[in-house]
mmCIF file of C-alpha atoms and ligand atoms in Angstrom:
data_model
loop_
_atom_site.group_PDB
_atom_site.id
_atom_site.type_symbol
_atom_site.label_atom_id
_atom_site.label_comp_id
_atom_site.label_asym_id
_atom_site.label_seq_id
_atom_site.Cartn_x
_atom_site.Cartn_y
_atom_site.Cartn_z
ATOM 1 C CA MET A 1 -19.744 -4.732 14.657
ATOM 2 C CA ARG A 2 -20.570 -3.598 11.077
ATOM 3 C CA ARG A 3 -17.493 -3.152 8.811
ATOM 4 C CA PHE A 4 -17.500 -1.260 5.057
ATOM 5 C CA TYR A 5 -14.788 -1.470 2.434
ATOM 6 C CA SER A 6 -15.006 -0.727 -1.308
ATOM 7 C CA PRO A 7 -13.249 -3.022 -3.723
ATOM 8 C CA VAL A 8 -12.365 0.200 -5.725
ATOM 9 C CA GLN A 9 -10.034 1.572 -2.629
ATOM 10 C CA ALA A 10 -7.583 -1.307 -3.851
ATOM 11 C CA GLY A 11 -6.932 0.594 -6.912
ATOM 12 C CA HIS A 12 -4.116 2.880 -5.640
ATOM 13 C CA ALA A 13 -1.504 1.106 -6.197
ATOM 14 C CA PRO A 14 1.554 3.415 -6.492
ATOM 15 C CA MET A 15 5.329 1.209 -7.150
ATOM 16 C CA HIS A 16 7.390 3.280 -5.351
ATOM 17 C CA GLU A 17 7.837 6.399 -2.814
ATOM 18 C CA LEU A 18 10.896 8.769 -2.270
ATOM 19 C CA HIS A 19 12.255 8.002 1.077
ATOM 20 C CA ASN A 20 15.545 9.487 2.763
ATOM 21 C CA GLY A 21 16.797 10.262 -0.727
ATOM 22 C CA ALA A 22 15.849 7.193 -2.704
ATOM 23 C CA PHE A 23 12.979 5.446 -4.154
ATOM 24 C CA THR A 24 11.854 2.392 -2.262
ATOM 25 C CA ASP A 25 8.719 0.288 -1.762
ATOM 26 C CA TYR A 26 5.327 1.927 -1.622
ATOM 27 C CA ALA A 27 4.595 1.054 2.269
ATOM 28 C CA GLU A 28 1.046 1.893 1.691
ATOM 29 C CA LYS A 29 0.253 -1.255 -0.499
ATOM 30 C CA PRO A 30 -3.111 -2.533 -1.441
ATOM 31 C CA SER A 31 -2.578 -5.636 0.206
ATOM 32 C CA ARG A 32 -2.726 -3.892 3.600
ATOM 33 C CA ALA A 33 -6.772 -3.480 3.210
ATOM 34 C CA GLN A 34 -6.812 -7.163 2.088
ATOM 35 C CA ALA A 35 -4.668 -8.464 5.105
ATOM 36 C CA ILE A 36 -7.309 -6.612 6.880
ATOM 37 C CA LEU A 37 -10.475 -8.067 5.200
ATOM 38 C CA ASP A 38 -9.291 -11.376 5.750
ATOM 39 C CA ALA A 39 -9.210 -11.217 9.345
ATOM 40 C CA ILE A 40 -12.447 -9.311 9.721
ATOM 41 C CA GLY A 41 -14.294 -11.699 7.585
ATOM 42 C CA GLY A 42 -15.027 -9.464 4.827
ATOM 43 C CA ALA A 43 -16.990 -6.055 4.771
ATOM 44 C CA GLU A 44 -20.256 -4.466 3.506
ATOM 45 C CA GLN A 45 -19.972 -2.319 0.232
ATOM 46 C CA PRO A 46 -20.698 1.502 1.411
ATOM 47 C CA HIS A 47 -23.435 2.836 -0.590
ATOM 48 C CA ASP A 48 -22.391 5.783 -2.932
ATOM 49 C CA HIS A 49 -23.383 9.210 -0.437
ATOM 50 C CA GLY A 50 -21.886 11.105 -3.138
ATOM 51 C CA VAL A 51 -19.316 13.907 -3.738
ATOM 52 C CA GLY A 52 -20.701 16.375 -1.687
ATOM 53 C CA ALA A 53 -19.588 15.289 2.006
ATOM 54 C CA ILE A 54 -15.992 15.012 0.443
ATOM 55 C CA GLU A 55 -16.447 18.617 -0.884
ATOM 56 C CA ALA A 56 -17.383 20.241 2.368
ATOM 57 C CA VAL A 57 -14.109 19.477 3.964
ATOM 58 C CA HIS A 58 -11.882 19.724 0.972
ATOM 59 C CA ASP A 59 -10.999 22.781 -1.666
ATOM 60 C CA ALA A 60 -12.532 22.532 -5.455
ATOM 61 C CA GLY A 61 -9.108 23.205 -6.953
ATOM 62 C CA TYR A 62 -7.535 20.094 -5.008
ATOM 63 C CA LEU A 63 -10.274 17.630 -5.816
ATOM 64 C CA ALA A 64 -10.243 18.809 -9.535
ATOM 65 C CA PHE A 65 -6.229 18.654 -9.217
ATOM 66 C CA LEU A 66 -6.646 14.624 -7.578
ATOM 67 C CA ARG A 67 -8.599 13.898 -10.688
ATOM 68 C CA ASP A 68 -6.529 15.103 -13.177
ATOM 69 C CA ALA A 69 -2.905 14.864 -11.889
ATOM 70 C CA ALA A 70 -1.762 11.357 -13.048
ATOM 71 C CA ARG A 71 -3.737 12.419 -16.607
ATOM 72 C CA LEU A 72 -1.486 15.587 -16.661
ATOM 73 C CA TRP A 73 1.783 13.941 -15.769
ATOM 74 C CA GLU A 74 1.185 10.917 -18.742
ATOM 75 C CA GLU A 75 0.205 13.992 -21.097
ATOM 76 C CA ALA A 76 3.768 15.281 -20.516
ATOM 77 C CA GLY A 77 5.619 12.353 -21.442
ATOM 78 C CA ARG A 78 6.714 11.413 -17.908
ATOM 79 C CA PRO A 79 7.034 7.715 -16.674
ATOM 80 C CA GLY A 80 6.053 6.151 -13.355
ATOM 81 C CA GLN A 81 3.707 8.230 -11.345
ATOM 82 C CA ALA A 82 2.760 11.940 -10.782
ATOM 83 C CA ILE A 83 5.623 12.988 -7.922
ATOM 84 C CA PRO A 84 5.963 16.714 -6.849
ATOM 85 C CA TYR A 85 9.649 17.968 -6.692
ATOM 86 C CA ALA A 86 8.957 21.962 -6.443
ATOM 87 C CA PHE A 87 7.371 23.646 -3.477
ATOM 88 C CA PRO A 88 5.762 27.000 -3.463
ATOM 89 C CA ILE A 89 7.342 29.345 -0.432
ATOM 90 C CA VAL A 90 3.313 30.701 0.315
ATOM 91 C CA GLY A 91 2.703 34.278 0.005
ATOM 92 C CA ARG A 92 5.929 35.216 -2.501
ATOM 93 C CA ARG A 93 4.010 35.733 -5.428
ATOM 94 C CA PRO A 94 0.543 34.614 -6.827
ATOM 95 C CA LEU A 95 0.961 31.010 -7.961
ATOM 96 C CA ALA A 96 0.702 30.148 -11.533
ATOM 97 C CA LEU A 97 -1.128 26.351 -11.674
ATOM 98 C CA SER A 98 -1.214 25.369 -15.424
ATOM 99 C CA ARG A 99 2.017 23.121 -15.362
ATOM 100 C CA ILE A 100 1.590 19.887 -13.965
ATOM 101 C CA ASP A 101 4.726 20.212 -11.571
ATOM 102 C CA ALA A 102 3.329 23.564 -10.057
ATOM 103 C CA LEU A 103 0.124 21.767 -9.450
ATOM 104 C CA LEU A 104 1.877 19.055 -7.882
ATOM 105 C CA GLY A 105 4.026 21.375 -5.658
ATOM 106 C CA ARG A 106 0.608 23.753 -4.664
ATOM 107 C CA TYR A 107 -1.315 20.867 -3.502
ATOM 108 C CA SER A 108 1.133 18.388 -1.850
ATOM 109 C CA PHE A 109 3.443 18.723 1.388
ATOM 110 C CA ASP A 110 5.677 15.940 0.952
ATOM 111 C CA ALA A 111 7.068 13.676 -2.050
ATOM 112 C CA THR A 112 6.112 10.727 -0.487
ATOM 113 C CA THR A 113 2.605 10.402 -2.241
ATOM 114 C CA PRO A 114 2.666 9.552 -5.699
ATOM 115 C CA LEU A 115 -0.765 10.122 -7.721
ATOM 116 C CA THR A 116 -1.981 7.447 -10.272
ATOM 117 C CA ARG A 117 -4.765 7.233 -12.723
ATOM 118 C CA GLU A 118 -6.813 5.049 -9.587
ATOM 119 C CA THR A 119 -6.088 7.854 -7.015
ATOM 120 C CA TRP A 120 -9.220 9.465 -7.114
ATOM 121 C CA ARG A 121 -11.445 6.508 -7.003
ATOM 122 C CA ALA A 122 -9.793 4.990 -4.567
ATOM 123 C CA GLY A 123 -9.785 7.923 -2.197
ATOM 124 C CA TYR A 124 -13.319 8.460 -2.822
ATOM 125 C CA GLY A 125 -14.247 4.847 -2.127
ATOM 126 C CA SER A 126 -11.889 5.316 1.249
ATOM 127 C CA ALA A 127 -14.185 8.012 2.391
ATOM 128 C CA GLN A 128 -17.725 6.283 1.159
ATOM 129 C CA SER A 129 -16.430 3.790 3.482
ATOM 130 C CA ALA A 130 -15.702 6.352 6.526
ATOM 131 C CA LEU A 131 -19.429 7.456 5.407
ATOM 132 C CA ALA A 132 -21.086 4.483 5.782
ATOM 133 C CA ALA A 133 -19.563 3.894 8.991
ATOM 134 C CA THR A 134 -20.982 6.986 10.240
ATOM 135 C CA GLN A 135 -24.469 6.479 9.192
ATOM 136 C CA ALA A 136 -24.415 3.410 10.894
ATOM 137 C CA VAL A 137 -23.388 4.893 13.591
ATOM 138 C CA LEU A 138 -25.979 7.611 13.303
ATOM 139 C CA GLY A 139 -28.680 4.914 12.825
ATOM 140 C CA GLY A 140 -27.866 3.573 16.248
ATOM 141 C CA GLU A 141 -25.052 1.829 16.257
ATOM 142 C CA ARG A 142 -22.501 1.785 19.187
ATOM 143 C CA ALA A 143 -19.612 1.542 16.615
ATOM 144 C CA ALA A 144 -18.532 1.105 13.437
ATOM 145 C CA PHE A 145 -15.413 -0.013 11.550
ATOM 146 C CA ALA A 146 -14.709 1.535 8.186
ATOM 147 C CA LEU A 147 -11.328 -0.004 6.018
ATOM 148 C CA CYS A 148 -10.228 3.157 4.900
ATOM 149 C CA ARG A 149 -7.226 2.761 2.679
ATOM 150 C CA PRO A 150 -5.851 4.998 1.364
ATOM 151 C CA PRO A 151 -5.753 6.583 4.784
ATOM 152 C CA GLY A 152 -6.598 10.366 5.612
ATOM 153 C CA HIS A 153 -5.337 12.117 8.249
ATOM 154 C CA HIS A 154 -2.279 14.062 6.648
ATOM 155 C CA ALA A 155 -4.400 15.236 3.864
ATOM 156 C CA GLY A 156 -5.796 19.088 4.730
ATOM 157 C CA ARG A 157 -8.215 20.808 2.779
ATOM 158 C CA ASP A 158 -5.962 21.495 -0.046
ATOM 159 C CA TYR A 159 -3.053 19.019 0.022
ATOM 160 C CA CYS A 160 -2.157 15.508 0.024
ATOM 161 C CA GLY A 161 1.036 13.716 1.538
ATOM 162 C CA GLY A 162 1.716 11.307 4.030
ATOM 163 C CA TYR A 163 -0.183 8.376 1.734
ATOM 164 C CA CYS A 164 -3.188 10.497 2.029
ATOM 165 C CA HIS A 165 -5.588 12.111 -0.365
ATOM 166 C CA ILE A 166 -9.027 12.430 1.191
ATOM 167 C CA ASN A 167 -9.262 13.109 4.971
ATOM 168 C CA VAL A 168 -11.813 10.533 5.523
ATOM 169 C CA ALA A 169 -11.806 11.008 9.472
ATOM 170 C CA ALA A 170 -12.347 14.726 8.603
ATOM 171 C CA VAL A 171 -15.420 13.791 6.089
ATOM 172 C CA ALA A 172 -17.007 11.539 8.842
ATOM 173 C CA ALA A 173 -17.001 14.374 11.157
ATOM 174 C CA GLN A 174 -18.078 16.735 9.037
ATOM 175 C CA ALA A 175 -20.845 14.624 7.899
ATOM 176 C CA ALA A 176 -21.722 13.892 11.656
ATOM 177 C CA ARG A 177 -21.964 17.920 11.811
ATOM 178 C CA ASP A 178 -24.052 18.054 9.049
ATOM 179 C CA ALA A 179 -26.480 15.556 10.426
ATOM 180 C CA GLY A 180 -27.226 17.885 13.617
ATOM 181 C CA VAL A 181 -24.523 16.465 16.001
ATOM 182 C CA ALA A 182 -23.644 19.846 17.786
ATOM 183 C CA ARG A 183 -20.062 18.471 18.958
ATOM 184 C CA VAL A 184 -17.740 16.032 17.022
ATOM 185 C CA ALA A 185 -14.421 14.564 18.420
ATOM 186 C CA VAL A 186 -11.583 13.007 16.876
ATOM 187 C CA LEU A 187 -8.876 10.900 18.818
ATOM 188 C CA ASP A 188 -5.954 10.039 16.460
ATOM 189 C CA ILE A 189 -4.172 7.303 17.885
ATOM 190 C CA ASP A 190 -2.059 6.595 14.712
ATOM 191 C CA TYR A 191 1.738 6.895 15.076
ATOM 192 C CA HIS A 192 1.794 9.916 13.395
ATOM 193 C CA HIS A 193 0.390 13.272 13.828
ATOM 194 C CA GLY A 194 -2.961 14.020 11.742
ATOM 195 C CA ASN A 195 -1.878 17.285 10.856
ATOM 196 C CA GLY A 196 -4.451 17.038 7.974
ATOM 197 C CA THR A 197 -7.040 16.908 10.670
ATOM 198 C CA GLN A 198 -5.852 19.276 12.743
ATOM 199 C CA ASP A 199 -5.587 21.744 9.843
ATOM 200 C CA ILE A 200 -8.851 21.236 8.839
ATOM 201 C CA PHE A 201 -10.502 22.160 12.214
ATOM 202 C CA TRP A 202 -7.876 24.470 13.589
ATOM 203 C CA GLN A 203 -10.163 27.222 13.652
ATOM 204 C CA ARG A 204 -13.742 25.433 14.860
ATOM 205 C CA GLY A 205 -15.077 24.899 17.895
ATOM 206 C CA ASP A 206 -17.563 22.150 17.012
ATOM 207 C CA VAL A 207 -15.062 19.613 16.198
ATOM 208 C CA PHE A 208 -12.160 18.444 18.926
ATOM 209 C CA TYR A 209 -9.098 17.036 17.587
ATOM 210 C CA ALA A 210 -6.978 15.353 20.171
ATOM 211 C CA SER A 211 -3.657 13.118 18.835
ATOM 212 C CA LEU A 212 -1.298 10.938 20.429
ATOM 213 C CA HIS A 213 1.666 10.619 18.648
ATOM 214 C CA ALA A 214 5.398 10.519 18.046
ATOM 215 C CA ASP A 215 7.046 13.471 18.677
ATOM 216 C CA PRO A 216 7.009 15.920 15.789
ATOM 217 C CA ALA A 217 11.153 16.727 16.544
ATOM 218 C CA THR A 218 11.882 13.358 15.759
ATOM 219 C CA ASP A 219 8.954 11.922 13.521
ATOM 220 C CA TYR A 220 7.061 12.528 10.303
ATOM 221 C CA PRO A 221 5.281 15.304 9.774
ATOM 222 C CA PHE A 222 8.042 17.230 11.695
ATOM 223 C CA PHE A 223 5.972 20.785 11.353
ATOM 224 C CA TRP A 224 2.965 19.733 13.273
ATOM 225 C CA GLY A 225 1.902 18.075 16.510
ATOM 226 C CA HIS A 226 3.802 20.134 18.838
ATOM 227 C CA ALA A 227 2.375 20.230 22.441
ATOM 228 C CA ASP A 228 1.584 23.814 22.162
ATOM 229 C CA GLU A 229 -0.255 23.423 18.924
ATOM 230 C CA VAL A 230 -3.954 24.216 20.765
ATOM 231 C CA GLY A 231 -6.119 25.790 17.889
ATOM 232 C CA GLU A 232 -6.850 29.438 17.089
ATOM 233 C CA ASP A 233 -9.821 31.429 17.013
ATOM 234 C CA GLU A 234 -13.432 29.475 17.996
ATOM 235 C CA GLY A 235 -10.946 26.488 17.710
ATOM 236 C CA HIS A 236 -8.701 27.479 20.546
ATOM 237 C CA GLY A 237 -8.636 24.698 22.877
ATOM 238 C CA ALA A 238 -10.127 22.346 20.658
ATOM 239 C CA THR A 239 -7.077 20.815 19.258
ATOM 240 C CA LEU A 240 -4.782 18.701 22.151
ATOM 241 C CA ASN A 241 -1.352 17.586 20.878
ATOM 242 C CA LEU A 242 -0.149 14.647 22.978
ATOM 243 C CA PRO A 243 3.601 13.826 21.502
ATOM 244 C CA LEU A 244 5.284 10.464 23.143
ATOM 245 C CA PRO A 245 8.735 9.724 22.632
ATOM 246 C CA GLN A 246 10.125 6.612 20.317
ATOM 247 C CA GLY A 247 10.228 3.654 22.351
ATOM 248 C CA THR A 248 6.781 4.534 24.131
ATOM 249 C CA ARG A 249 5.031 1.198 25.599
ATOM 250 C CA ILE A 250 0.987 0.960 26.691
ATOM 251 C CA ASP A 251 1.439 2.306 29.913
ATOM 252 C CA ALA A 252 2.537 5.452 28.686
ATOM 253 C CA PHE A 253 0.180 5.356 25.668
ATOM 254 C CA ARG A 254 -2.693 4.709 27.729
ATOM 255 C CA ALA A 255 -2.235 6.953 29.933
ATOM 256 C CA ALA A 256 -1.783 9.559 27.380
ATOM 257 C CA GLN A 257 -5.048 8.316 25.958
ATOM 258 C CA ALA A 258 -7.082 8.779 29.125
ATOM 259 C CA THR A 259 -5.916 12.340 29.055
ATOM 260 C CA ALA A 260 -7.240 12.424 25.727
ATOM 261 C CA LEU A 261 -10.389 11.034 26.366
ATOM 262 C CA ALA A 262 -11.046 13.104 29.618
ATOM 263 C CA ALA A 263 -10.569 16.298 27.457
ATOM 264 C CA ILE A 264 -12.871 14.856 24.461
ATOM 265 C CA ALA A 265 -15.507 13.662 27.451
ATOM 266 C CA ARG A 266 -15.196 17.799 29.224
ATOM 267 C CA PHE A 267 -15.523 19.111 25.415
ATOM 268 C CA GLY A 268 -19.138 17.514 25.512
ATOM 269 C CA ALA A 269 -18.737 15.364 22.102
ATOM 270 C CA GLN A 270 -21.917 13.817 20.887
ATOM 271 C CA LEU A 271 -20.213 11.427 18.269
ATOM 272 C CA LEU A 272 -16.636 10.212 18.094
ATOM 273 C CA VAL A 273 -14.501 9.421 15.335
ATOM 274 C CA VAL A 274 -11.271 7.122 15.951
ATOM 275 C CA SER A 275 -8.545 7.488 13.466
ATOM 276 C CA PHE A 276 -7.107 4.140 13.897
ATOM 277 C CA GLY A 277 -3.240 3.695 13.124
ATOM 278 C CA ALA A 278 -2.085 -0.012 13.916
ATOM 279 C CA ASP A 279 1.698 1.665 12.824
ATOM 280 C CA THR A 280 1.911 2.163 16.885
ATOM 281 C CA TRP A 281 2.878 -1.909 16.825
ATOM 282 C CA GLU A 282 6.187 -3.061 18.380
ATOM 283 C CA GLY A 283 7.281 -4.579 14.607
ATOM 284 C CA ASP A 284 6.128 -2.043 12.280
ATOM 285 C CA PRO A 285 8.530 -1.099 9.587
ATOM 286 C CA ILE A 286 8.739 2.781 9.580
ATOM 287 C CA SER A 287 7.572 3.670 13.502
ATOM 288 C CA ARG A 288 9.055 3.570 16.736
ATOM 289 C CA PHE A 289 6.588 2.578 19.455
ATOM 290 C CA ARG A 290 6.495 -0.503 21.046
ATOM 291 C CA LEU A 291 2.906 -1.526 21.672
ATOM 292 C CA THR A 292 1.900 -5.477 21.413
ATOM 293 C CA THR A 293 -1.029 -6.769 20.052
ATOM 294 C CA ASP A 294 -2.432 -7.461 23.441
ATOM 295 C CA ASP A 295 -2.480 -3.686 23.940
ATOM 296 C CA TYR A 296 -4.897 -3.057 21.613
ATOM 297 C CA PRO A 297 -8.075 -4.649 23.222
ATOM 298 C CA LEU A 298 -7.106 -2.387 26.395
ATOM 299 C CA LEU A 299 -6.879 1.081 24.571
ATOM 300 C CA ALA A 300 -10.291 0.275 22.633
ATOM 301 C CA ALA A 301 -12.251 -0.741 25.789
ATOM 302 C CA ASP A 302 -10.900 2.672 27.406
ATOM 303 C CA ILE A 303 -12.309 4.628 24.324
ATOM 304 C CA ALA A 304 -15.546 2.400 24.213
ATOM 305 C CA ALA A 305 -15.861 3.230 28.102
ATOM 306 C CA LEU A 306 -16.716 6.729 27.080
ATOM 307 C CA GLY A 307 -19.960 5.291 26.025
ATOM 308 C CA MET A 308 -19.930 7.531 22.767
ATOM 309 C CA PRO A 309 -21.132 6.420 19.245
ATOM 310 C CA THR A 310 -17.634 5.752 17.578
ATOM 311 C CA ALA A 311 -16.962 5.553 13.850
ATOM 312 C CA ILE A 312 -13.612 3.905 13.324
ATOM 313 C CA VAL A 313 -11.809 5.064 10.124
ATOM 314 C CA MET A 314 -8.425 2.963 9.300
ATOM 315 C CA GLU A 315 -5.488 4.741 9.063
ATOM 316 C CA GLY A 316 -1.850 3.692 9.081
ATOM 317 C CA GLY A 317 -0.066 0.349 9.737
ATOM 318 C CA TYR A 318 2.414 -1.113 7.671
ATOM 319 C CA ALA A 319 3.473 -4.623 9.175
ATOM 320 C CA ILE A 320 0.902 -6.643 6.587
ATOM 321 C CA ASP A 321 1.913 -9.952 7.854
ATOM 322 C CA ALA A 322 0.590 -8.760 11.264
ATOM 323 C CA LEU A 323 -1.792 -5.907 10.230
ATOM 324 C CA GLY A 324 -4.955 -8.034 10.391
ATOM 325 C CA THR A 325 -4.130 -9.533 13.673
ATOM 326 C CA ASN A 326 -3.849 -6.107 15.163
ATOM 327 C CA VAL A 327 -7.106 -4.479 13.930
ATOM 328 C CA THR A 328 -8.982 -7.409 14.810
ATOM 329 C CA ALA A 329 -7.691 -7.020 17.941
ATOM 330 C CA PHE A 330 -8.381 -3.520 18.677
ATOM 331 C CA LEU A 331 -12.062 -4.030 17.435
ATOM 332 C CA SER A 332 -12.544 -6.512 20.014
ATOM 333 C CA GLY A 333 -11.893 -3.975 22.565
ATOM 334 C CA PHE A 334 -15.375 -2.462 21.712
HETATM 335 C C1 SP5 B 401 -1.313 7.334 7.292
HETATM 336 C C2 SP5 B 401 0.301 7.159 7.602
HETATM 337 O O1 SP5 B 401 0.505 6.421 8.357
HETATM 338 N N1 SP5 B 401 1.386 7.833 7.052
HETATM 339 C C3 SP5 B 401 2.780 7.950 7.131
HETATM 340 C C4 SP5 B 401 3.409 8.212 6.563
HETATM 341 C C5 SP5 B 401 4.912 8.515 6.843
HETATM 342 N N2 SP5 B 401 5.448 8.894 5.774
HETATM 343 C C6 SP5 B 401 7.212 9.022 6.516
HETATM 344 C C7 SP5 B 401 8.000 8.288 6.747
HETATM 345 C C8 SP5 B 401 8.252 7.295 5.240
HETATM 346 C C9 SP5 B 401 8.685 6.056 5.491
HETATM 347 N N3 SP5 B 401 8.859 5.371 4.040
HETATM 348 C C10 SP5 B 401 9.040 3.923 4.344
HETATM 349 C C11 SP5 B 401 9.368 3.274 2.877
HETATM 350 C C12 SP5 B 401 9.452 1.868 3.231
HETATM 351 N N4 SP5 B 401 9.436 1.225 1.414
HETATM 352 ZN ZN1 ZN B 402 0.958 6.526 10.620
#
């Protein structure tokens, strides 16, 4: 299977994140990508497909913010990395967006996603990897893998959060639409709900979003991913949320995935984007499902049995010592 990764993706390296009231090690480390690269035996560098495909899913003001935030933070004399602390109550009053802290609050939904001087370039490279995998699949490959890192599925049209800045799955899905694929599906099997992907396609009937994830009643991102969220307007019925309890093992996970795959087939998708997170693994340090390494080929084989051209984009997975093995196991199922 063709695999894509750009070395600029390693540049984004925040030193810490706000977690349960204190700063801890940033879980979404550059070494995640290296561990995967080592295990899959390297990757092709993506061609630069330009910024247009990113602008097709993200707000222009938000992208300018991603480019500028770290510089503005430094110019304000701040130490460390740019982190928001004040968030607007939407609709209360017109937002004044000159101060870096106002910008950070406006364009972030959490305080766990620091921005650095390298964030924009790394996110841009991650999106280029997703576009390269999409192009490969549009060109006739059965499946292709984008080693996306930073990940993307928590990023919305105009917000970052959850270690995500550019929504690489949305960029891939939109690029497929713009290449003439009439109906596209995103299957999200990261441990966390992909709130950004859901929001981006919420009112659209041309891109189906199906997600298996930890129940937001107990898990991040809390405010999205409940079973009654089904999309609106043209998108009504084109969002499918399958929340699962902490402790979920392969049998329940695989059954839920079968429900999602059946819905994707009924929708009539012609191309599939898989948001793959290895944070469903039993040993993940920030997650609470119980999948084993041997479970991943089964899940992948079920997806492959749909017979749909498939672009796989990497999302989460924080047990770095096991990450390469888990990703290899998943890809082997194709
Ligand atoms: C892409 C993805 O998997 N994002 C997950 C974001 C989860 N954020 C909430 C949980 C934060 C846990 N932080 C652990 C810090 C360890 N040093
Ligand atoms: Zn995750």
